């Protein structure tokens, strides 16, 4: 069977994808950087365990867009004469860079500023960029070396296979099918293979929300975007593409809610129902933006998001490094308590203005605007950093 990498590439840039990517990155920076983690509006926090909030949309949305970009970018390069071998080298190189940047973020500033402690024995291995790297890597391999039908089969197999693994493989001391923070198969794998190198603030010691086993369904999140990318390339009227995404998105929402009864929607475990449910939301949101921006041409409102989207990984990395630095710089106050640069900024500039929860929100909004200023300068100077 002929591989479907020969589908004609679109003739013009899909602005909706830049807008969607930029809005997602802006939202990611917003929810990651409150003034106080003790004072945050509920929608700007992840669900404690099962369930979902606005914040739980963000990461799967980005992975979904990675999948769409794989189709649009690879098709363009193939039309320009690139071979699969060249694309594979590009994927491997990009994946390695993303993983190394993620590791660098986790360790930064490596004990080089007053008050910061760093140890190789507790250096977190996984993280947001690491999950993007692995999901992108494996989804790209599937895309390059299988047909569209094969990619659908891979998506289904990954989701069902992951569900069966968590349901049937017993965890020593707990048994099979445990979906609580301690005792689930993901926790067991991470606490052994990544012992001492998991996220410090996880729901239970040894668990990592971007861990190894739960990366399997994250690959399916990217493949859902790949399938959407195919649809956007179809030689169909734009209105039909939009309605198709709306219908498919709502169907996935319904299926995700039904599956939630047996396999709860859970971002920490990246459950299969979570993948399907969030892919449905991603399709609906992309359809809306596509209709408004690319079909109707209403683009002025979206310019800030386009600017964010053009250097998405760069501005996210910058935001993470600045946030890490603000928390790392610490000193002892006259009363003997330890404070950080982040806390001093929040407590002296923002907290006197409004209530603690609104001061926390104002802090993160200003932080997003600061990162946007950097992104705007890069866009103005045409500095587009491609990995």
CSV table of C-alpha atoms in Angstrom, one decimal, residues 12-13 58 63 95 101-102 138 159 169 180 208 211 223-224 254 259 270 294 319 323-324 362 375 385:
chain,number,residue,atom,x,y,z
A,12,UNK,CA,-0.4,29.0,2.3
A,13,UNK,CA,0.4,29.1,6.0
A,58,UNK,CA,-3.2,23.2,27.9
A,63,UNK,CA,0.8,18.0,21.8
A,95,UNK,CA,14.1,15.5,19.8
A,101,UNK,CA,16.7,21.9,27.1
A,102,UNK,CA,14.2,20.2,29.4
A,138,UNK,CA,7.6,8.3,18.3
A,159,UNK,CA,-4.9,4.0,23.9
A,169,UNK,CA,-0.5,-5.7,35.2
A,180,UNK,CA,-4.9,6.2,42.9
A,208,UNK,CA,5.9,11.9,37.9
A,211,UNK,CA,6.7,10.0,33.6
A,223,UNK,CA,-1.3,11.2,16.5
A,224,UNK,CA,-4.7,12.7,17.0
A,254,UNK,CA,-19.0,12.2,24.0
A,259,UNK,CA,-15.0,6.1,28.7
A,270,UNK,CA,-2.7,10.8,31.0
A,294,UNK,CA,-8.4,31.7,8.1
A,319,UNK,CA,9.7,31.8,31.1
A,323,UNK,CA,10.7,31.6,37.1
A,324,UNK,CA,13.3,29.1,38.3
A,362,UNK,CA,-2.0,40.0,38.7
A,375,UNK,CA,8.5,37.7,22.1
A,385,UNK,CA,14.5,30.4,16.6
